[in-house]
XYZ file of C-alpha atoms in Angstrom:
771
model
C -98.678 60.642 -190.248
C -102.317 61.872 -190.640
C -104.742 61.903 -187.757
C -107.252 59.321 -189.010
C -106.394 56.494 -191.317
C -107.172 52.842 -192.051
C -104.477 50.234 -191.488
C -104.462 46.426 -191.225
C -104.700 45.142 -187.637
C -102.702 42.229 -186.178
C -103.889 40.864 -182.819
C -100.966 39.817 -180.579
C -101.239 36.964 -178.084
C -99.111 37.035 -174.951
C -97.001 40.071 -175.939
C -97.100 43.864 -176.331
C -94.940 46.018 -178.649
C -93.771 49.466 -177.505
C -92.723 52.382 -179.722
C -89.006 52.157 -180.502
C -88.941 48.389 -180.036
C -87.373 46.186 -182.728
C -88.837 42.719 -182.400
C -89.787 39.664 -184.444
C -92.737 37.363 -183.821
C -94.477 34.439 -185.551
C -97.947 34.707 -187.089
C -99.998 31.565 -187.839
C -103.650 32.684 -187.830
C -104.972 33.274 -191.372
C -106.609 36.572 -190.371
C -103.206 37.873 -189.145
C -101.251 36.464 -192.116
C -103.615 38.241 -194.563
C -103.256 41.524 -192.598
C -99.426 41.315 -192.783
C -99.494 40.515 -196.509
C -101.876 43.456 -197.168
C -99.533 45.798 -195.292
C -96.558 44.575 -197.320
C -98.432 45.359 -200.526
C -99.043 48.949 -199.330
C -96.919 51.060 -196.943
C -95.751 48.152 -194.705
C -97.618 49.659 -191.714
C -99.744 47.582 -189.307
C -101.462 48.317 -186.014
C -100.382 45.872 -183.291
C -103.108 45.401 -180.645
C -102.686 43.051 -177.659
C -105.454 40.531 -176.895
C -106.937 40.656 -173.394
C -107.339 36.853 -173.409
C -104.773 34.964 -175.467
C -107.075 31.893 -175.707
C -109.606 33.704 -177.969
C -109.091 32.493 -181.554
C -111.151 35.085 -183.478
C -111.016 38.342 -181.458
C -113.570 41.145 -181.776
C -112.981 44.776 -180.768
C -114.069 43.892 -177.190
C -111.342 41.238 -176.974
C -108.550 43.731 -177.809
C -106.991 46.633 -175.938
C -108.056 49.888 -177.666
C -104.573 51.435 -177.690
C -101.696 49.800 -179.545
C -98.565 50.547 -181.518
C -98.254 51.410 -185.171
C -95.357 49.408 -186.511
C -93.387 49.214 -189.717
C -92.711 45.746 -191.128
C -88.990 45.418 -191.823
C -88.879 41.823 -192.896
C -91.229 38.894 -193.522
C -90.087 35.241 -193.760
C -92.354 32.301 -194.557
C -91.720 29.219 -192.396
C -92.963 25.613 -192.737
C -96.448 24.850 -191.390
C -98.096 28.005 -192.804
C -96.254 30.255 -190.305
C -94.829 33.747 -191.075
C -91.995 35.298 -189.041
C -92.283 39.100 -189.033
C -89.625 41.668 -187.984
C -91.191 45.031 -186.985
C -90.193 48.386 -185.509
C -92.605 50.164 -183.183
C -93.242 53.719 -184.444
C -95.966 55.454 -182.470
C -98.974 54.952 -180.234
C -102.427 54.833 -181.839
C -105.991 54.273 -180.731
C -108.436 52.163 -182.713
C -111.739 53.955 -183.291
C -113.485 51.264 -185.299
C -112.650 47.694 -186.243
C -113.711 46.708 -189.759
C -113.881 43.036 -190.823
C -112.610 42.861 -194.437
C -113.565 39.213 -194.905
C -110.058 37.758 -194.632
C -108.485 40.225 -192.117
C -109.239 43.204 -189.862
C -108.870 46.894 -190.744
C -108.695 49.532 -188.045
C -109.910 53.126 -188.238
C -107.254 54.745 -186.008
C -106.027 58.040 -184.690
C -102.493 58.897 -183.574
C -102.016 59.717 -179.880
C -98.545 61.240 -180.221
C -99.663 64.600 -181.709
C -102.850 65.069 -179.654
C -101.223 64.493 -176.276
C -97.845 66.091 -176.875
C -96.659 68.206 -173.897
C -93.720 70.535 -174.088
C -91.374 70.344 -171.081
C -88.800 72.945 -170.076
C -85.182 71.954 -169.510
C -85.436 71.828 -165.693
C -88.423 69.437 -165.864
C -86.588 67.249 -168.342
C -83.444 67.129 -166.159
C -85.478 66.391 -163.016
C -87.355 63.559 -164.721
C -84.154 62.107 -166.206
C -82.345 62.275 -162.883
C -85.306 60.742 -161.034
C -85.541 57.883 -163.520
C -81.796 57.209 -163.411
C -81.784 57.168 -159.575
C -84.609 54.636 -159.485
C -82.957 52.658 -162.268
C -79.687 52.525 -160.306
C -81.474 51.189 -157.206
C -83.372 48.698 -159.383
C -80.145 47.431 -160.929
C -78.691 46.867 -157.451
C -81.785 44.923 -156.283
C -82.191 42.940 -159.515
C -78.880 41.204 -160.171
C -80.301 39.359 -163.170
C -80.434 42.452 -165.401
C -77.274 42.866 -167.488
C -74.887 45.666 -166.474
C -74.348 46.586 -170.117
C -78.063 47.341 -170.475
C -77.978 49.640 -167.428
C -74.894 51.452 -168.794
C -76.640 52.038 -172.131
C -79.756 53.368 -170.384
C -77.684 55.693 -168.174
C -76.204 57.329 -171.313
C -79.617 58.409 -172.666
C -80.394 62.122 -172.066
C -83.805 62.326 -173.760
C -86.763 61.805 -171.431
C -89.047 60.320 -174.118
C -86.369 57.908 -175.286
C -85.322 56.986 -171.726
C -88.901 56.133 -170.704
C -89.447 54.015 -173.831
C -86.083 52.235 -173.559
C -86.614 51.401 -169.863
C -89.994 49.889 -170.753
C -88.363 47.917 -173.567
C -85.331 46.573 -171.631
C -86.771 45.947 -168.158
C -88.699 42.625 -167.734
C -92.354 43.718 -167.367
C -95.706 41.946 -167.564
C -98.079 42.386 -170.546
C -100.402 44.486 -168.358
C -97.535 46.751 -167.245
C -96.379 47.285 -170.848
C -99.962 47.994 -171.926
C -100.341 50.620 -169.182
C -97.193 52.369 -170.527
C -98.565 52.242 -174.092
C -101.879 53.712 -172.923
C -100.243 56.550 -170.951
C -101.460 59.665 -172.831
C -98.317 61.834 -172.600
C -94.729 61.903 -171.397
C -95.683 62.904 -167.834
C -98.151 60.003 -167.501
C -95.625 57.561 -168.965
C -92.969 58.873 -166.566
C -95.309 58.391 -163.605
C -96.338 54.915 -164.795
C -92.773 53.667 -165.287
C -91.717 55.220 -161.931
C -94.527 53.464 -160.060
C -93.738 50.134 -161.794
C -90.008 50.354 -160.978
C -90.677 51.363 -157.360
C -93.067 48.416 -156.901
C -90.519 46.054 -158.486
C -87.830 47.335 -156.117
C -90.118 46.681 -153.095
C -90.967 43.192 -154.379
C -87.294 42.371 -154.954
C -86.397 43.582 -151.429
C -89.167 41.489 -149.811
C -88.092 38.492 -151.907
C -84.482 38.939 -150.778
C -85.530 39.176 -147.112
C -87.539 35.972 -147.422
C -84.625 34.226 -149.136
C -82.287 35.373 -146.365
C -84.619 33.958 -143.708
C -84.861 30.652 -145.557
C -81.070 30.602 -145.965
C -80.595 31.217 -142.237
C -82.841 28.247 -141.454
C -81.067 26.065 -143.973
C -77.682 27.140 -142.580
C -78.864 26.347 -139.065
C -80.080 22.890 -140.128
C -76.818 22.368 -141.991
C -74.875 23.335 -138.886
C -76.898 20.923 -136.751
C -76.359 18.202 -139.341
C -72.571 18.757 -139.322
C -72.467 18.718 -135.520
C -74.516 15.507 -135.443
C -72.212 13.909 -137.999
C -69.178 14.908 -135.893
C -70.873 13.537 -132.788
C -71.617 10.340 -134.686
C -67.945 9.922 -135.612
C -66.901 10.558 -131.992
C -69.374 7.926 -130.773
C -68.132 5.463 -133.356
C -64.588 6.033 -132.122
C -65.812 5.388 -128.575
C -67.758 2.306 -129.724
C -71.141 3.842 -128.858
C -72.458 3.776 -132.481
C -76.014 5.074 -132.835
C -77.379 4.673 -129.326
C -78.108 8.363 -128.658
C -79.500 8.981 -132.137
C -81.715 5.906 -131.895
C -82.903 7.010 -128.470
C -83.892 10.407 -129.877
C -85.745 8.754 -132.757
C -87.509 6.408 -130.344
C -88.520 9.343 -128.121
C -89.963 11.216 -131.117
C -91.872 8.089 -132.122
C -93.345 7.752 -128.603
C -94.885 11.235 -128.773
C -96.474 10.352 -132.127
C -97.729 6.989 -130.834
C -101.491 6.463 -130.401
C -101.436 5.000 -126.896
C -102.448 5.715 -123.304
C -100.094 7.746 -121.145
C -99.089 4.821 -118.906
C -97.943 2.891 -121.994
C -95.921 5.899 -123.196
C -94.371 6.328 -119.735
C -93.294 2.671 -119.708
C -91.667 3.022 -123.170
C -89.932 6.307 -122.215
C -88.566 4.637 -119.080
C -87.148 1.813 -121.236
C -85.621 4.397 -123.623
C -83.853 6.133 -120.684
C -82.444 2.770 -119.663
C -81.370 2.124 -123.275
C -79.432 5.441 -123.380
C -77.209 4.357 -120.501
C -76.260 1.041 -122.093
C -72.989 0.555 -123.972
C -73.623 0.501 -127.708
C -72.125 -2.917 -128.447
C -73.430 -4.815 -125.428
C -75.842 -7.711 -125.922
C -78.221 -6.060 -123.456
C -78.381 -3.007 -125.748
C -79.611 -5.075 -128.705
C -82.215 -6.798 -126.489
C -83.445 -3.414 -125.237
C -83.494 -1.999 -128.786
C -85.595 -4.941 -130.029
C -88.012 -4.558 -127.100
C -88.505 -0.811 -127.693
C -89.033 -1.292 -131.432
C -91.632 -3.996 -130.735
C -93.501 -1.714 -128.301
C -93.474 1.143 -130.818
C -94.735 -1.136 -133.614
C -97.812 -2.300 -131.658
C -101.178 -0.641 -132.455
C -102.071 0.321 -128.881
C -105.038 2.586 -129.687
C -104.902 2.577 -133.480
C -108.117 1.218 -135.005
C -109.406 0.775 -138.535
C -112.938 1.873 -139.416
C -115.238 -1.066 -140.137
C -117.776 -0.967 -142.951
C -121.342 -0.840 -141.650
C -123.106 -1.502 -144.949
C -124.932 -4.782 -144.279
C -126.176 -5.194 -147.854
C -122.679 -4.797 -149.254
C -121.284 -7.260 -146.681
C -123.986 -9.787 -147.589
C -123.235 -9.297 -151.287
C -119.489 -9.982 -150.745
C -120.136 -13.080 -148.605
C -122.601 -14.513 -151.155
C -120.246 -13.785 -154.044
C -117.256 -15.524 -152.417
C -119.041 -18.559 -150.911
C -122.047 -20.686 -151.792
C -123.981 -21.974 -148.778
C -122.516 -21.568 -145.222
C -125.703 -19.713 -144.263
C -125.169 -19.991 -140.478
C -121.770 -18.303 -140.656
C -123.047 -15.525 -142.926
C -126.119 -14.904 -140.737
C -123.996 -14.656 -137.565
C -121.603 -12.149 -139.168
C -124.490 -10.006 -140.447
C -126.076 -10.099 -136.956
C -122.795 -8.878 -135.466
C -122.681 -6.086 -138.056
C -126.285 -5.072 -137.331
C -125.605 -4.888 -133.564
C -122.383 -2.933 -134.193
C -124.342 -0.452 -136.359
C -127.055 0.067 -133.726
C -124.808 0.282 -130.651
C -121.725 1.806 -132.372
C -119.657 -0.598 -130.242
C -120.875 -4.159 -129.739
C -118.668 -6.972 -128.439
C -116.702 -8.792 -131.117
C -117.910 -12.412 -131.241
C -115.541 -15.317 -130.769
C -116.651 -17.884 -133.329
C -115.500 -21.460 -133.876
C -116.290 -23.040 -137.233
C -116.398 -26.829 -136.913
C -116.610 -29.094 -139.924
C -114.859 -31.529 -142.234
C -111.781 -30.486 -144.283
C -112.347 -28.566 -147.520
C -115.692 -27.005 -146.578
C -114.435 -23.406 -146.743
C -113.844 -22.616 -143.051
C -110.538 -20.804 -143.596
C -111.589 -19.029 -146.789
C -114.864 -17.732 -145.278
C -112.775 -15.901 -142.655
C -110.969 -14.012 -145.439
C -114.325 -13.099 -146.976
C -115.628 -11.869 -143.611
C -112.569 -9.615 -143.274
C -113.174 -8.302 -146.786
C -116.899 -7.738 -146.119
C -116.210 -5.816 -142.891
C -113.134 -4.051 -144.355
C -110.983 -5.411 -141.518
C -107.289 -6.239 -141.544
C -106.815 -10.029 -141.723
C -104.226 -12.181 -139.991
C -104.066 -15.978 -139.884
C -102.443 -17.815 -137.000
C -101.927 -21.531 -137.589
C -102.173 -23.471 -134.338
C -101.666 -26.934 -135.845
C -98.908 -28.716 -133.899
C -98.260 -25.802 -131.516
C -97.348 -27.296 -128.152
C -95.423 -24.566 -126.341
C -97.372 -22.086 -124.211
C -94.792 -19.407 -125.103
C -96.015 -19.535 -128.734
C -99.199 -17.859 -127.443
C -97.967 -15.822 -124.467
C -94.454 -15.028 -125.678
C -91.083 -15.685 -124.048
C -89.809 -13.747 -121.053
C -87.127 -11.207 -121.943
C -84.584 -12.880 -119.726
C -84.084 -15.526 -122.430
C -81.793 -14.941 -125.403
C -83.769 -14.602 -128.621
C -87.027 -13.930 -126.768
C -89.982 -12.914 -128.954
C -93.614 -11.916 -128.386
C -96.284 -14.592 -128.843
C -98.195 -15.220 -132.043
C -101.222 -13.200 -130.903
C -99.245 -10.001 -130.238
C -97.149 -10.597 -133.351
C -100.364 -10.847 -135.379
C -101.524 -7.468 -134.018
C -98.120 -5.979 -134.843
C -98.314 -7.225 -138.440
C -101.823 -5.835 -139.049
C -101.041 -2.427 -137.516
C -104.494 -2.045 -135.912
C -106.054 -3.230 -132.641
C -109.308 -4.469 -134.253
C -108.335 -6.940 -137.002
C -109.967 -10.250 -137.840
C -107.727 -12.940 -136.356
C -108.145 -16.481 -137.675
C -107.012 -19.194 -135.239
C -106.665 -22.044 -137.714
C -106.836 -25.695 -136.603
C -107.516 -24.917 -132.939
C -108.332 -28.604 -132.363
C -104.740 -29.568 -133.294
C -102.967 -27.766 -130.400
C -101.165 -30.010 -127.943
C -99.261 -29.707 -124.698
C -95.976 -30.924 -123.259
C -93.687 -30.248 -120.297
C -93.384 -26.594 -121.429
C -97.036 -25.877 -120.672
C -100.556 -26.321 -122.013
C -101.212 -24.269 -125.159
C -104.995 -24.559 -124.884
C -104.831 -23.181 -121.330
C -102.954 -20.117 -122.621
C -105.738 -19.589 -125.168
C -108.329 -19.391 -122.366
C -107.394 -15.777 -121.565
C -107.152 -14.825 -125.241
C -110.658 -16.082 -126.032
C -112.414 -14.842 -122.884
C -114.200 -11.568 -123.688
C -114.241 -10.690 -119.975
C -110.451 -10.978 -119.595
C -108.825 -10.295 -122.955
C -109.038 -6.506 -122.634
C -105.893 -6.837 -120.472
C -104.046 -9.738 -122.085
C -100.453 -9.864 -120.793
C -97.780 -11.211 -123.105
C -94.658 -12.383 -121.224
C -92.399 -10.467 -123.602
C -94.384 -7.197 -123.749
C -95.205 -7.069 -120.015
C -97.812 -4.354 -120.651
C -101.520 -5.301 -120.869
C -102.678 -5.473 -124.500
C -106.347 -4.925 -125.400
C -107.736 -7.831 -127.471
C -111.412 -7.033 -126.810
C -111.900 -5.435 -130.244
C -110.310 -8.315 -132.157
C -112.808 -10.453 -134.093
C -111.620 -14.007 -133.412
C -112.658 -16.828 -135.741
C -111.326 -20.291 -134.920
C -111.559 -23.371 -137.146
C -111.609 -27.044 -136.176
C -112.357 -30.388 -137.790
C -113.660 -31.894 -134.555
C -114.588 -30.615 -131.096
C -113.597 -33.913 -129.453
C -109.988 -32.816 -128.873
C -110.792 -29.245 -127.738
C -110.735 -28.935 -123.916
C -114.145 -28.173 -122.398
C -113.214 -24.793 -120.799
C -111.826 -23.560 -124.151
C -114.865 -24.841 -126.035
C -117.117 -23.023 -123.568
C -115.553 -19.662 -124.494
C -116.380 -19.970 -128.196
C -119.618 -19.772 -130.138
C -119.781 -22.977 -132.172
C -121.054 -22.885 -135.742
C -121.220 -26.223 -137.517
C -120.047 -26.192 -141.127
C -121.544 -29.371 -142.523
C -120.758 -31.344 -145.652
C -121.834 -29.963 -148.995
C -124.665 -31.662 -150.834
C -124.192 -32.866 -154.405
C -126.174 -29.848 -155.624
C -124.092 -27.426 -153.507
C -120.876 -28.914 -154.867
C -122.221 -28.496 -158.408
C -123.030 -24.828 -157.749
C -119.605 -24.207 -156.171
C -117.863 -25.869 -159.112
C -119.839 -23.852 -161.687
C -119.613 -20.486 -159.915
C -116.119 -20.620 -158.442
C -113.889 -23.626 -159.082
C -114.081 -23.954 -162.882
C -113.448 -20.239 -163.487
C -110.631 -20.196 -160.902
C -108.821 -23.212 -162.391
C -109.294 -22.025 -165.992
C -107.669 -18.722 -165.088
C -104.906 -20.518 -163.183
C -104.166 -22.760 -166.178
C -104.262 -19.943 -168.749
C -107.556 -20.921 -170.414
C -109.951 -18.278 -171.746
C -113.717 -18.347 -171.228
C -114.760 -20.164 -174.416
C -111.741 -22.442 -174.795
C -113.057 -25.006 -172.296
C -116.712 -25.897 -171.611
C -117.550 -28.461 -168.913
C -121.165 -29.664 -168.877
C -123.222 -30.015 -165.682
C -123.450 -33.780 -166.195
C -119.646 -34.010 -166.390
C -119.279 -32.022 -163.163
C -121.852 -34.245 -161.424
C -119.969 -37.338 -162.555
C -116.679 -35.876 -161.210
C -118.406 -35.204 -157.873
C -119.856 -38.720 -157.540
C -117.318 -40.897 -159.330
C -113.943 -39.240 -158.834
C -114.201 -37.647 -155.374
C -115.403 -38.789 -152.006
C -115.261 -35.912 -149.552
C -117.314 -33.549 -147.448
C -115.717 -30.434 -148.955
C -114.529 -29.512 -152.437
C -110.701 -29.739 -152.301
C -110.406 -32.942 -154.332
C -113.104 -31.680 -156.674
C -110.950 -28.618 -157.357
C -107.931 -30.863 -157.987
C -109.885 -32.943 -160.505
C -111.134 -29.810 -162.306
C -107.533 -28.569 -162.372
C -106.461 -31.893 -163.909
C -109.101 -31.520 -166.626
C -107.924 -27.941 -167.318
C -104.270 -29.033 -167.604
C -105.053 -31.794 -170.047
C -107.336 -29.484 -172.028
C -104.541 -26.884 -172.192
C -102.162 -29.507 -173.562
C -104.741 -30.604 -176.136
C -105.341 -27.008 -177.256
C -101.629 -26.480 -177.877
C -100.694 -29.836 -179.432
C -103.809 -30.380 -181.568
C -104.451 -26.667 -182.300
C -108.104 -26.851 -181.280
C -110.241 -23.733 -180.746
C -112.588 -25.154 -178.101
C -112.811 -28.311 -175.981
C -116.150 -29.546 -174.629
C -116.166 -31.964 -171.683
C -119.289 -34.060 -171.114
C -120.103 -37.198 -169.153
C -119.272 -39.355 -172.203
C -115.696 -38.160 -172.865
C -114.770 -37.430 -169.214
C -112.856 -40.731 -168.863
C -110.432 -39.519 -171.542
C -109.276 -36.781 -169.160
C -109.633 -38.378 -165.702
C -109.476 -42.116 -166.392
C -111.848 -44.672 -164.861
C -114.099 -43.727 -161.959
C -112.454 -44.277 -158.567
C -115.500 -44.427 -156.307
C -118.832 -46.184 -156.584
C -121.710 -45.850 -154.132
C -122.991 -49.117 -152.746
C -126.574 -48.909 -153.945
C -129.536 -50.439 -152.128
C -129.875 -54.207 -152.638
C -132.134 -55.499 -155.379
C -134.076 -57.868 -153.111
C -135.010 -58.248 -149.448
C -132.636 -60.538 -147.528
C -132.329 -62.183 -144.123
C -129.630 -60.898 -141.786
C -128.467 -58.045 -144.022
C -129.297 -54.443 -142.985
C -127.996 -51.141 -144.368
C -126.564 -48.806 -141.695
C -125.566 -45.134 -141.988
C -122.194 -43.814 -140.837
C -120.471 -40.432 -140.520
C -116.865 -40.133 -141.740
C -114.426 -37.234 -141.957
C -115.172 -36.948 -145.678
C -118.971 -37.065 -145.303
C -121.590 -39.766 -144.901
C -121.478 -43.414 -146.009
C -123.616 -46.544 -145.906
C -122.511 -49.767 -144.165
C -123.994 -53.159 -145.008
C -124.129 -55.142 -141.773
C -124.219 -58.913 -142.261
C -125.200 -61.488 -139.615
C -124.902 -65.257 -139.858
C -126.376 -67.706 -137.324
C -124.813 -71.196 -137.148
C -125.191 -74.229 -134.919
C -122.636 -74.018 -132.166
C -122.090 -73.389 -128.463
C -123.378 -69.789 -128.010
C -120.265 -68.068 -129.354
C -120.661 -64.355 -130.261
C -118.146 -63.068 -132.839
C -117.583 -59.533 -134.231
C -115.343 -58.826 -137.269
C -114.613 -55.894 -139.577
C -112.177 -53.920 -137.408
C -114.815 -52.665 -134.973
C -114.001 -50.289 -132.129
C -114.837 -50.899 -128.466
C -117.949 -48.679 -128.494
C -119.322 -50.513 -131.535
C -118.671 -53.931 -129.934
C -120.501 -52.830 -126.774
C -123.453 -51.683 -128.937
C -123.599 -55.165 -130.519
C -123.587 -56.813 -127.075
C -126.337 -54.458 -125.903
C -128.327 -55.443 -129.016
C -128.031 -59.200 -128.403
C -128.983 -58.680 -124.756
C -132.111 -56.805 -125.882
C -132.998 -59.618 -128.333
C -132.615 -62.243 -125.603
C -134.900 -60.200 -123.362
C -137.687 -60.226 -126.005
C -137.082 -63.785 -127.290
C -140.468 -64.965 -125.981
C -142.291 -62.298 -128.015
C -140.623 -63.539 -131.212
C -140.988 -67.246 -130.267
C -137.277 -67.880 -129.955
C -136.564 -71.097 -128.003
C -134.987 -70.639 -124.553
C -131.902 -72.733 -125.407
C -131.436 -71.096 -128.842
C -128.532 -68.864 -127.777
C -126.722 -71.827 -126.130
C -126.899 -73.971 -129.270
C -126.113 -71.340 -131.927
C -123.143 -69.124 -132.719
C -123.787 -65.541 -133.966
C -121.285 -63.820 -136.254
C -121.589 -60.096 -137.082
C -119.426 -58.752 -139.920
C -119.196 -55.273 -141.407
C -117.479 -55.289 -144.835
C -114.412 -53.201 -145.774
C -112.503 -54.889 -142.992
C -109.410 -52.741 -143.509
C -111.321 -49.605 -142.475
C -111.616 -49.025 -138.688
C -115.182 -48.405 -137.509
C -116.512 -47.188 -134.193
C -119.368 -45.356 -132.520
C -122.775 -46.235 -131.044
C -124.937 -45.190 -134.030
C -125.000 -48.673 -135.596
C -126.710 -50.152 -132.501
C -130.251 -50.489 -133.916
C -128.833 -51.662 -137.282
C -126.893 -54.555 -135.713
C -129.850 -55.485 -133.482
C -132.223 -55.567 -136.504
C -129.771 -57.698 -138.530
C -129.321 -60.179 -135.640
C -133.049 -60.528 -135.016
C -133.692 -60.979 -138.756
C -131.122 -63.801 -138.893
C -132.477 -65.469 -135.744
C -136.193 -65.426 -136.676
C -135.446 -65.950 -140.406
C -137.418 -62.890 -141.448
C -136.305 -60.712 -144.388
C -135.350 -57.050 -144.009
C -136.489 -54.504 -146.604
C -133.697 -53.782 -149.119
C -134.666 -50.097 -149.472
C -134.343 -49.314 -145.738
C -131.370 -47.738 -143.954
C -131.168 -46.815 -140.281
C -129.052 -45.171 -137.605
C -129.419 -44.858 -133.846
C -128.016 -46.005 -130.518
C -129.715 -48.896 -128.715
C -130.153 -49.462 -124.985
C -130.618 -52.764 -123.130
C -134.348 -52.056 -122.880
C -134.661 -51.381 -126.621
C -134.922 -47.594 -126.497
C -133.470 -45.657 -129.474
C -131.163 -42.800 -128.497
C -130.123 -39.776 -130.661
C -126.931 -39.643 -132.720
C -124.953 -36.998 -134.680
C -123.902 -36.315 -138.268
C -127.455 -36.738 -139.524
C -127.118 -34.482 -142.574
C -124.173 -36.480 -143.956
C -125.942 -39.778 -143.219
C -129.152 -38.765 -145.024
C -127.068 -37.561 -147.997
C -125.344 -40.960 -148.139
C -128.740 -42.713 -148.035
C -130.016 -40.559 -150.885
C -126.909 -41.290 -152.986
C -127.476 -45.043 -152.418
C -131.129 -44.749 -153.651
C -132.540 -45.658 -150.220
C -136.274 -44.901 -149.964
C -136.862 -45.224 -146.198
C -134.557 -43.949 -143.429
C -135.184 -44.728 -139.750
C -133.720 -42.219 -137.285
C -134.142 -41.641 -133.533
C -137.227 -39.632 -132.583
C -135.083 -37.215 -130.574
C -133.301 -36.264 -133.814
C -136.481 -34.765 -135.320
C -135.130 -31.227 -134.711
C -132.014 -32.057 -136.784
C -134.116 -33.402 -139.652
C -136.322 -30.271 -139.574
C -133.211 -28.133 -140.151
C -132.325 -30.004 -143.352
C -133.328 -28.414 -146.643
C -135.956 -29.979 -148.900
C -133.168 -30.620 -151.409
C -131.701 -33.236 -149.011
C -134.902 -34.900 -147.774
C -136.768 -34.851 -151.083
C -137.518 -38.374 -152.288
C -136.770 -40.039 -148.919
C -139.337 -41.147 -146.343
C -138.047 -40.558 -142.809
C -139.439 -42.563 -139.892
C -138.806 -41.349 -136.325
C -138.408 -44.284 -133.934
C -138.477 -44.135 -130.145
C -138.047 -47.884 -129.556
C -136.862 -51.044 -131.299
C -140.463 -52.128 -131.789
C -141.014 -49.161 -134.151
C -137.729 -49.909 -135.930
C -138.596 -53.576 -136.506
C -142.150 -52.770 -137.565
C -140.851 -50.613 -140.440
C -137.733 -52.620 -141.316
C -138.897 -56.251 -141.392
C -140.892 -57.529 -144.322
C -144.427 -58.209 -143.185
């Protein structure tokens, strides 16, 4: 072949072709296909150059190695997908001098390297090189068991140095770079040196690899041996009836060293494990000891979770999950602020007190979510055994830790949020006082070393955020109440219930009943009517049930009548919920004698009571009806005593009370009523009936009365004012000492109502009686 010539160039990706190699490869790039077809039209010769980077789609001269192999195309087969399979034989090495782009393919101006770099070797040099190569090849074949013996035999038969070097390069697995270095070797001596270095390096790599494999195998064999011995030991123990005691003890010991706990705790557990080892496998004492150790290991002695300190995010979560409950939210954010500033801060012990359905339990879940704390709920309703809190002593069969420790165990951290639900419902019996056991739990000065009877090791509860809930504080013992920070969760206003329904309840029940956003639309007027006419509660539980009922009936209507959308308004609401169940007793149309509207607090919110008094000729009899409690009866007697003491002022004859009977009745006789807050109401009604003076129909009042006519403060004022507003009352008389409670009420509640603060009965009568 001539020195310089022009031949088509094919760029190879991920492979290199050596002289003497017979190989086929696929070509799919158009530039390469055109080069192959041009070669077939001429002398079937192409220059095969390897790409430096196989990812390059259109290579330039800089993307290709400069030295390649001239090859003769033996066969060309067209395959589906515009792919050509080419069979070539490598002929000689050649260097590309210039790469010419002939529009559709590349031409290379090349020169042959075989003639320029040819070196003549004498026979001794040839024999030495052949022998050296064969020696290295023999060692390589020993180290590399993957290479076929037949290949080695064929190579050993070759007596030509040039051929031997090329055939070794062809048959030994080499990288693209290694093959390229052999192609670029200028003469036989350089190629000999290159292939020798490559083989020697491969031999060293294979030896190091084998040594590493041997070390790994030794370790595996050792582990296998230990495993077999353990299995044999296990069988022996099973035969002796000792099952898994020793193995369990070893596992327990390993777990102790990984446990996050103080050393004295670990020592106590290790001591129990030593005792466990000496017990017979099937004894009842062994199972008790095993359960005790596993409980100790499961407790989060010093394991804590990291609280979120982002106040804005916490506030956002609390506002999203609950409407209102501002006092609870503020207290939690204050705790978070202190924790952020001090990096420690004592966990508060809060008690949320309020009527059922006002969100006390659910706000605790939101607090845990806002602070990123683990959450555990402990229901105390009906718990009457002290051991439920402190645990049972291990001497008893079936002994277990108390609910507090069990809650810690379930959360896996020592600083969760623990909800003590219905703390006002705990009771006591001959087994001990449950509320007394809670004293230590809820005392921040003592609970860092709370001792559970079962655990017998002090447990730190100081980092637990306790939130208790109660419907009333009347049944909570005073010492327990003193340990908690009380937050009153009052009844929701009509507006608050509307917001809660719109933001939370409707969407929740629609999702629960399989309704999509636009399939059901409930108007604000319909929701307001549900709140006032179909529910009577402080919270929103029944409201949610009624919304769920609407959703169910709407779902049925969508399916059976194939409607696209259902709209609920105040006009068609009866179709879904029936007739209204509750009606508010509105203020009377006209002023009357002996009839006064009182305000009462109930477990489901506020209500108005119409107190009626009749005076009849008789013998001084004083009668009370309407299922009144003792406190209410005493208030009525105090009221009549006050009236008798001021009879001269109102020109009541001295013998009036001896010649007349007085009958007080409070309607809804089936409903028990009690409390001192109706004192001024009953006194006003009695005086009105005695002096025959009308009482304003738009007035309602509440307050306790004394014998001297003073008006004392009462509770539940928010609910009472809400009830007055619902009944369209314009004037509400409350004790003067309750001014601070009125000031805390929002304008939404007091708007449209005139509130009079009375310190004595004179002020009450001045505003209540028609002048």
